Amino acid sequence: MKILMIEDNNSVSAMMAMFFKKEQWEATFAYDGEEGVDKFNESNGDYDIILLDLNLPKKDGMQVAADIRRESPTIPIIMLTARDSESDQVLGLEMGADDYVTKPFSPITLIARIKALHRRIQLSQISDDTETENSEYDVQTDHFKLNSKTREAYINDQLIEDLTPKEFDLLKTMAMKPKQVFTREQLLQLVRNYEFYGDERTVDAHIKKLRQKIEKAGPKVIQTVWGVGYKFDDSDAGE
């Protein structure tokens, strides 16, 4: 695995370097936001996962995440934050992070979270290849179609652009069972592939970003079921 860790604390970086070496992972380190973006761009995005500190000199983690997402909408990002506040965590997710870890963290815990995220993406890709072997689209209706192999989704033949891995998986999960209501807890557990302990607003943040991208291409197809969760319904998308 190739990792880019953008972290201004030398001690944290040195500690994680030892754990990455033990896992036989290739790690690159950047110590401020500008250096992190430069190293990402120099590599042409050739990393499996980005570890991104929220509090960085020269350019903060939120801006770095936005810069990286403009170049690569799909690369997984785990945000590292010393701020144990719900608003910062939700904002990080809205800016494109796939997960977050609060400092101080156990290196073993961070390694486990990296493995879990990487494993979920690999399994999703294997599943996507199998599911689309004999069919171009996993989901296809009069107004919507989704191809797991290409990781593309269309509404009224318009591409829904810049979907992150988590946004695509959320959309796929709901679109494969149209009109079924999913609770926030179900969506978090299905997409993250491990038990989540935290506030329900994290899934709201992902849904908000997903809706914005869908509605740039076409009508609103993810509906809120108040007091319960969300559902996918494109039956009125052609109107």
PDB file of C-alpha atoms in Angstrom, residues 36-203:
ATOM      1  CA  GLY A  36       1.193  17.897   1.017  1.00  0.00           C
ATOM      2  CA  VAL A  37      -0.649  19.199  -2.044  1.00  0.00           C
ATOM      3  CA  ASP A  38       2.627  19.474  -3.972  1.00  0.00           C
ATOM      4  CA  LYS A  39       3.628  15.889  -3.194  1.00  0.00           C
ATOM      5  CA  PHE A  40       0.184  14.640  -4.133  1.00  0.00           C
ATOM      6  CA  ASN A  41       0.305  16.478  -7.460  1.00  0.00           C
ATOM      7  CA  GLU A  42       3.881  15.349  -8.169  1.00  0.00           C
ATOM      8  CA  SER A  43       2.804  11.724  -7.794  1.00  0.00           C
ATOM      9  CA  ASN A  44      -0.172  12.174 -10.147  1.00  0.00           C
ATOM     10  CA  GLY A  45      -2.348  10.895  -7.309  1.00  0.00           C
ATOM     11  CA  ASP A  46      -0.511   7.572  -7.132  1.00  0.00           C
ATOM     12  CA  TYR A  47      -1.473   6.789  -3.528  1.00  0.00           C
ATOM     13  CA  ASP A  48      -3.867   4.267  -2.032  1.00  0.00           C
ATOM     14  CA  ILE A  49      -4.826   6.383   0.990  1.00  0.00           C
ATOM     15  CA  ILE A  50      -4.212   9.940   2.233  1.00  0.00           C
ATOM     16  CA  LEU A  51      -3.808  10.587   5.982  1.00  0.00           C
ATOM     17  CA  LEU A  52      -4.520  14.272   6.501  1.00  0.00           C
ATOM     18  CA  ASP A  53      -4.076  16.331   9.670  1.00  0.00           C
ATOM     19  CA  LEU A  54      -6.720  19.010  10.141  1.00  0.00           C
ATOM     20  CA  ASN A  55      -4.444  21.609  11.766  1.00  0.00           C
ATOM     21  CA  LEU A  56      -1.596  22.288   9.338  1.00  0.00           C
ATOM     22  CA  PRO A  57       0.678  25.284   8.755  1.00  0.00           C
ATOM     23  CA  LYS A  58       0.603  27.236   5.461  1.00  0.00           C
ATOM     24  CA  LYS A  59      -2.633  25.561   4.330  1.00  0.00           C
ATOM     25  CA  ASP A  60      -5.130  23.884   6.676  1.00  0.00           C
ATOM     26  CA  GLY A  61      -6.440  20.357   6.252  1.00  0.00           C
ATOM     27  CA  MET A  62      -9.843  21.469   4.984  1.00  0.00           C
ATOM     28  CA  GLN A  63      -8.272  23.380   2.091  1.00  0.00           C
ATOM     29  CA  VAL A  64      -5.851  20.533   1.392  1.00  0.00           C
ATOM     30  CA  ALA A  65      -8.786  18.101   1.207  1.00  0.00           C
ATOM     31  CA  ALA A  66     -10.588  20.415  -1.200  1.00  0.00           C
ATOM     32  CA  ASP A  67      -7.465  20.733  -3.394  1.00  0.00           C
ATOM     33  CA  ILE A  68      -6.948  16.955  -3.472  1.00  0.00           C
ATOM     34  CA  ARG A  69     -10.611  16.290  -4.198  1.00  0.00           C
ATOM     35  CA  ARG A  70     -10.479  18.613  -7.209  1.00  0.00           C
ATOM     36  CA  GLU A  71      -7.703  16.457  -8.658  1.00  0.00           C
ATOM     37  CA  SER A  72      -8.978  13.069  -7.484  1.00  0.00           C
ATOM     38  CA  PRO A  73     -12.620  12.709  -6.430  1.00  0.00           C
ATOM     39  CA  THR A  74     -12.140   9.063  -5.468  1.00  0.00           C
ATOM     40  CA  ILE A  75      -8.881   8.705  -3.501  1.00  0.00           C
ATOM     41  CA  PRO A  76      -9.662   7.671   0.118  1.00  0.00           C
ATOM     42  CA  ILE A  77      -8.878  10.294   2.770  1.00  0.00           C
ATOM     43  CA  ILE A  78      -8.692   9.701   6.530  1.00  0.00           C
ATOM     44  CA  MET A  79      -8.654  12.983   8.439  1.00  0.00           C
ATOM     45  CA  LEU A  80      -6.649  13.262  11.664  1.00  0.00           C
ATOM     46  CA  THR A  81      -8.030  15.847  14.046  1.00  0.00           C
ATOM     47  CA  ALA A  82      -7.143  17.013  17.538  1.00  0.00           C
ATOM     48  CA  ARG A  83     -10.506  18.745  17.669  1.00  0.00           C
ATOM     49  CA  ASP A  84     -12.959  16.418  19.336  1.00  0.00           C
ATOM     50  CA  SER A  85     -15.988  18.403  18.248  1.00  0.00           C
ATOM     51  CA  GLU A  86     -18.915  17.152  16.239  1.00  0.00           C
ATOM     52  CA  SER A  87     -18.926  20.206  13.938  1.00  0.00           C
ATOM     53  CA  ASP A  88     -15.286  19.703  12.907  1.00  0.00           C
ATOM     54  CA  GLN A  89     -15.855  16.020  12.218  1.00  0.00           C
ATOM     55  CA  VAL A  90     -18.943  16.711  10.115  1.00  0.00           C
ATOM     56  CA  LEU A  91     -17.173  19.521   8.254  1.00  0.00           C
ATOM     57  CA  GLY A  92     -14.275  17.175   7.502  1.00  0.00           C
ATOM     58  CA  LEU A  93     -16.664  14.624   6.029  1.00  0.00           C
ATOM     59  CA  GLU A  94     -18.406  17.325   4.011  1.00  0.00           C
ATOM     60  CA  MET A  95     -15.042  18.405   2.595  1.00  0.00           C
ATOM     61  CA  GLY A  96     -14.515  14.920   1.215  1.00  0.00           C
ATOM     62  CA  ALA A  97     -12.907  12.838   3.962  1.00  0.00           C
ATOM     63  CA  ASP A  98     -13.969   9.183   4.044  1.00  0.00           C
ATOM     64  CA  ASP A  99     -13.172   8.720   7.727  1.00  0.00           C
ATOM     65  CA  TYR A 100     -11.649  10.576  10.660  1.00  0.00           C
ATOM     66  CA  VAL A 101      -9.522   9.641  13.652  1.00  0.00           C
ATOM     67  CA  THR A 102      -9.352  11.865  16.739  1.00  0.00           C
ATOM     68  CA  LYS A 103      -5.983  12.634  18.326  1.00  0.00           C
ATOM     69  CA  PRO A 104      -4.381  11.350  20.420  1.00  0.00           C
ATOM     70  CA  PHE A 105      -4.839   8.022  18.671  1.00  0.00           C
ATOM     71  CA  SER A 106      -3.328   4.577  19.041  1.00  0.00           C
ATOM     72  CA  PRO A 107      -1.094   3.694  16.060  1.00  0.00           C
ATOM     73  CA  ILE A 108      -2.608   0.210  16.097  1.00  0.00           C
ATOM     74  CA  THR A 109      -6.094   1.715  15.854  1.00  0.00           C
ATOM     75  CA  LEU A 110      -5.096   3.929  12.935  1.00  0.00           C
ATOM     76  CA  ILE A 111      -3.515   0.973  11.140  1.00  0.00           C
ATOM     77  CA  ALA A 112      -6.745  -0.997  11.658  1.00  0.00           C
ATOM     78  CA  ARG A 113      -8.842   1.864  10.247  1.00  0.00           C
ATOM     79  CA  ILE A 114      -6.545   2.125   7.201  1.00  0.00           C
ATOM     80  CA  LYS A 115      -6.847  -1.614   6.592  1.00  0.00           C
ATOM     81  CA  ALA A 116     -10.631  -1.534   7.017  1.00  0.00           C
ATOM     82  CA  LEU A 117     -11.062   1.306   4.518  1.00  0.00           C
ATOM     83  CA  HIS A 118      -8.646  -0.248   2.023  1.00  0.00           C
ATOM     84  CA  ARG A 119     -10.266  -3.672   2.376  1.00  0.00           C
ATOM     85  CA  ARG A 120     -13.733  -2.250   1.817  1.00  0.00           C
ATOM     86  CA  ILE A 121     -12.612  -0.561  -1.388  1.00  0.00           C
ATOM     87  CA  GLN A 122     -10.896  -3.716  -2.644  1.00  0.00           C
ATOM     88  CA  LEU A 123     -13.938  -5.870  -1.883  1.00  0.00           C
ATOM     89  CA  SER A 124     -16.175  -3.331  -3.581  1.00  0.00           C
ATOM     90  CA  GLN A 125     -14.001  -3.410  -6.698  1.00  0.00           C
ATOM     91  CA  ILE A 126     -13.993  -7.228  -6.781  1.00  0.00           C
ATOM     92  CA  SER A 127     -17.756  -7.286  -6.306  1.00  0.00           C
ATOM     93  CA  ASP A 128     -18.182  -4.633  -8.971  1.00  0.00           C
ATOM     94  CA  ASP A 129     -16.181  -6.672 -11.487  1.00  0.00           C
ATOM     95  CA  THR A 130     -18.274  -9.781 -10.774  1.00  0.00           C
ATOM     96  CA  GLU A 131     -21.610  -8.009 -10.868  1.00  0.00           C
ATOM     97  CA  THR A 132     -20.964  -6.231 -14.141  1.00  0.00           C
ATOM     98  CA  GLU A 133     -19.323  -9.142 -15.961  1.00  0.00           C
ATOM     99  CA  ASN A 134     -22.410  -9.860 -18.039  1.00  0.00           C
ATOM    100  CA  SER A 135     -24.211  -6.562 -17.760  1.00  0.00           C
ATOM    101  CA  GLU A 136     -23.163  -3.014 -18.449  1.00  0.00           C
ATOM    102  CA  TYR A 137     -25.176  -1.576 -15.559  1.00  0.00           C
ATOM    103  CA  ASP A 138     -25.906  -2.851 -12.043  1.00  0.00           C
ATOM    104  CA  VAL A 139     -28.945  -0.593 -11.754  1.00  0.00           C
ATOM    105  CA  GLN A 140     -30.913   0.695 -14.741  1.00  0.00           C
ATOM    106  CA  THR A 141     -34.306   2.377 -14.849  1.00  0.00           C
ATOM    107  CA  ASP A 142     -35.950   4.820 -17.236  1.00  0.00           C
ATOM    108  CA  HIS A 143     -34.130   7.704 -15.524  1.00  0.00           C
ATOM    109  CA  PHE A 144     -31.121   6.287 -13.682  1.00  0.00           C
ATOM    110  CA  LYS A 145     -28.259   3.901 -14.370  1.00  0.00           C
ATOM    111  CA  LEU A 146     -25.185   2.888 -12.393  1.00  0.00           C
ATOM    112  CA  ASN A 147     -22.091   0.951 -13.461  1.00  0.00           C
ATOM    113  CA  SER A 148     -19.960  -0.403 -10.611  1.00  0.00           C
ATOM    114  CA  LYS A 149     -17.107  -1.406 -12.881  1.00  0.00           C
ATOM    115  CA  THR A 150     -16.567   2.136 -14.127  1.00  0.00           C
ATOM    116  CA  ARG A 151     -17.814   3.681 -10.855  1.00  0.00           C
ATOM    117  CA  GLU A 152     -20.162   5.918 -12.844  1.00  0.00           C
ATOM    118  CA  ALA A 153     -23.787   6.874 -12.309  1.00  0.00           C
ATOM    119  CA  TYR A 154     -26.149   8.779 -14.606  1.00  0.00           C
ATOM    120  CA  ILE A 155     -29.427  10.578 -14.086  1.00  0.00           C
ATOM    121  CA  ASN A 156     -31.410  11.178 -17.281  1.00  0.00           C
ATOM    122  CA  ASP A 157     -28.207  10.284 -19.188  1.00  0.00           C
ATOM    123  CA  GLN A 158     -26.247  13.031 -17.413  1.00  0.00           C
ATOM    124  CA  LEU A 159     -23.113  11.854 -15.583  1.00  0.00           C
ATOM    125  CA  ILE A 160     -23.122  12.514 -11.840  1.00  0.00           C
ATOM    126  CA  GLU A 161     -19.621  13.923 -11.542  1.00  0.00           C
ATOM    127  CA  ASP A 162     -16.903  13.663  -8.872  1.00  0.00           C
ATOM    128  CA  LEU A 163     -18.481  11.010  -6.657  1.00  0.00           C
ATOM    129  CA  THR A 164     -16.174   9.934  -3.828  1.00  0.00           C
ATOM    130  CA  PRO A 165     -15.928   6.187  -3.042  1.00  0.00           C
ATOM    131  CA  LYS A 166     -18.250   6.570  -0.075  1.00  0.00           C
ATOM    132  CA  GLU A 167     -20.783   8.667  -1.994  1.00  0.00           C
ATOM    133  CA  PHE A 168     -20.855   6.141  -4.823  1.00  0.00           C
ATOM    134  CA  ASP A 169     -21.355   3.270  -2.359  1.00  0.00           C
ATOM    135  CA  LEU A 170     -24.146   5.122  -0.577  1.00  0.00           C
ATOM    136  CA  LEU A 171     -25.894   5.801  -3.883  1.00  0.00           C
ATOM    137  CA  LYS A 172     -25.453   2.213  -5.026  1.00  0.00           C
ATOM    138  CA  THR A 173     -26.754   0.810  -1.727  1.00  0.00           C
ATOM    139  CA  MET A 174     -29.964   2.831  -1.940  1.00  0.00           C
ATOM    140  CA  ALA A 175     -30.474   2.617  -5.716  1.00  0.00           C
ATOM    141  CA  MET A 176     -30.324  -1.179  -5.686  1.00  0.00           C
ATOM    142  CA  LYS A 177     -33.362  -1.166  -3.374  1.00  0.00           C
ATOM    143  CA  PRO A 178     -35.493   1.738  -4.632  1.00  0.00           C
ATOM    144  CA  LYS A 179     -38.105   3.160  -2.258  1.00  0.00           C
ATOM    145  CA  GLN A 180     -36.707   1.106   0.644  1.00  0.00           C
ATOM    146  CA  VAL A 181     -36.077   3.347   3.639  1.00  0.00           C
ATOM    147  CA  PHE A 182     -32.584   3.087   5.147  1.00  0.00           C
ATOM    148  CA  THR A 183     -31.849   4.363   8.616  1.00  0.00           C
ATOM    149  CA  ARG A 184     -28.704   6.408   9.184  1.00  0.00           C
ATOM    150  CA  GLU A 185     -27.235   3.562  11.230  1.00  0.00           C
ATOM    151  CA  GLN A 186     -27.794   1.094   8.384  1.00  0.00           C
ATOM    152  CA  LEU A 187     -26.137   3.346   5.827  1.00  0.00           C
ATOM    153  CA  LEU A 188     -23.104   3.958   8.021  1.00  0.00           C
ATOM    154  CA  GLN A 189     -22.596   0.273   8.770  1.00  0.00           C
ATOM    155  CA  LEU A 190     -23.155  -0.830   5.172  1.00  0.00           C
ATOM    156  CA  VAL A 191     -20.716   1.667   3.716  1.00  0.00           C
ATOM    157  CA  ARG A 192     -18.033   1.716   6.408  1.00  0.00           C
ATOM    158  CA  ASN A 193     -18.021  -2.076   6.763  1.00  0.00           C
ATOM    159  CA  TYR A 194     -17.544  -1.889  10.516  1.00  0.00           C
ATOM    160  CA  GLU A 195     -19.541  -0.790  13.524  1.00  0.00           C
ATOM    161  CA  PHE A 196     -19.739   2.986  13.921  1.00  0.00           C
ATOM    162  CA  TYR A 197     -20.067   4.769  17.216  1.00  0.00           C
ATOM    163  CA  GLY A 198     -20.914   8.421  16.856  1.00  0.00           C
ATOM    164  CA  ASP A 199     -23.477  10.979  15.901  1.00  0.00           C
ATOM    165  CA  GLU A 200     -25.952  10.413  13.072  1.00  0.00           C
ATOM    166  CA  ARG A 201     -25.030  13.750  11.503  1.00  0.00           C
ATOM    167  CA  THR A 202     -22.017  12.147   9.841  1.00  0.00           C
ATOM    168  CA  VAL A 203     -24.225  10.298   7.351  1.00  0.00           C
TER     169      VAL A 203
END
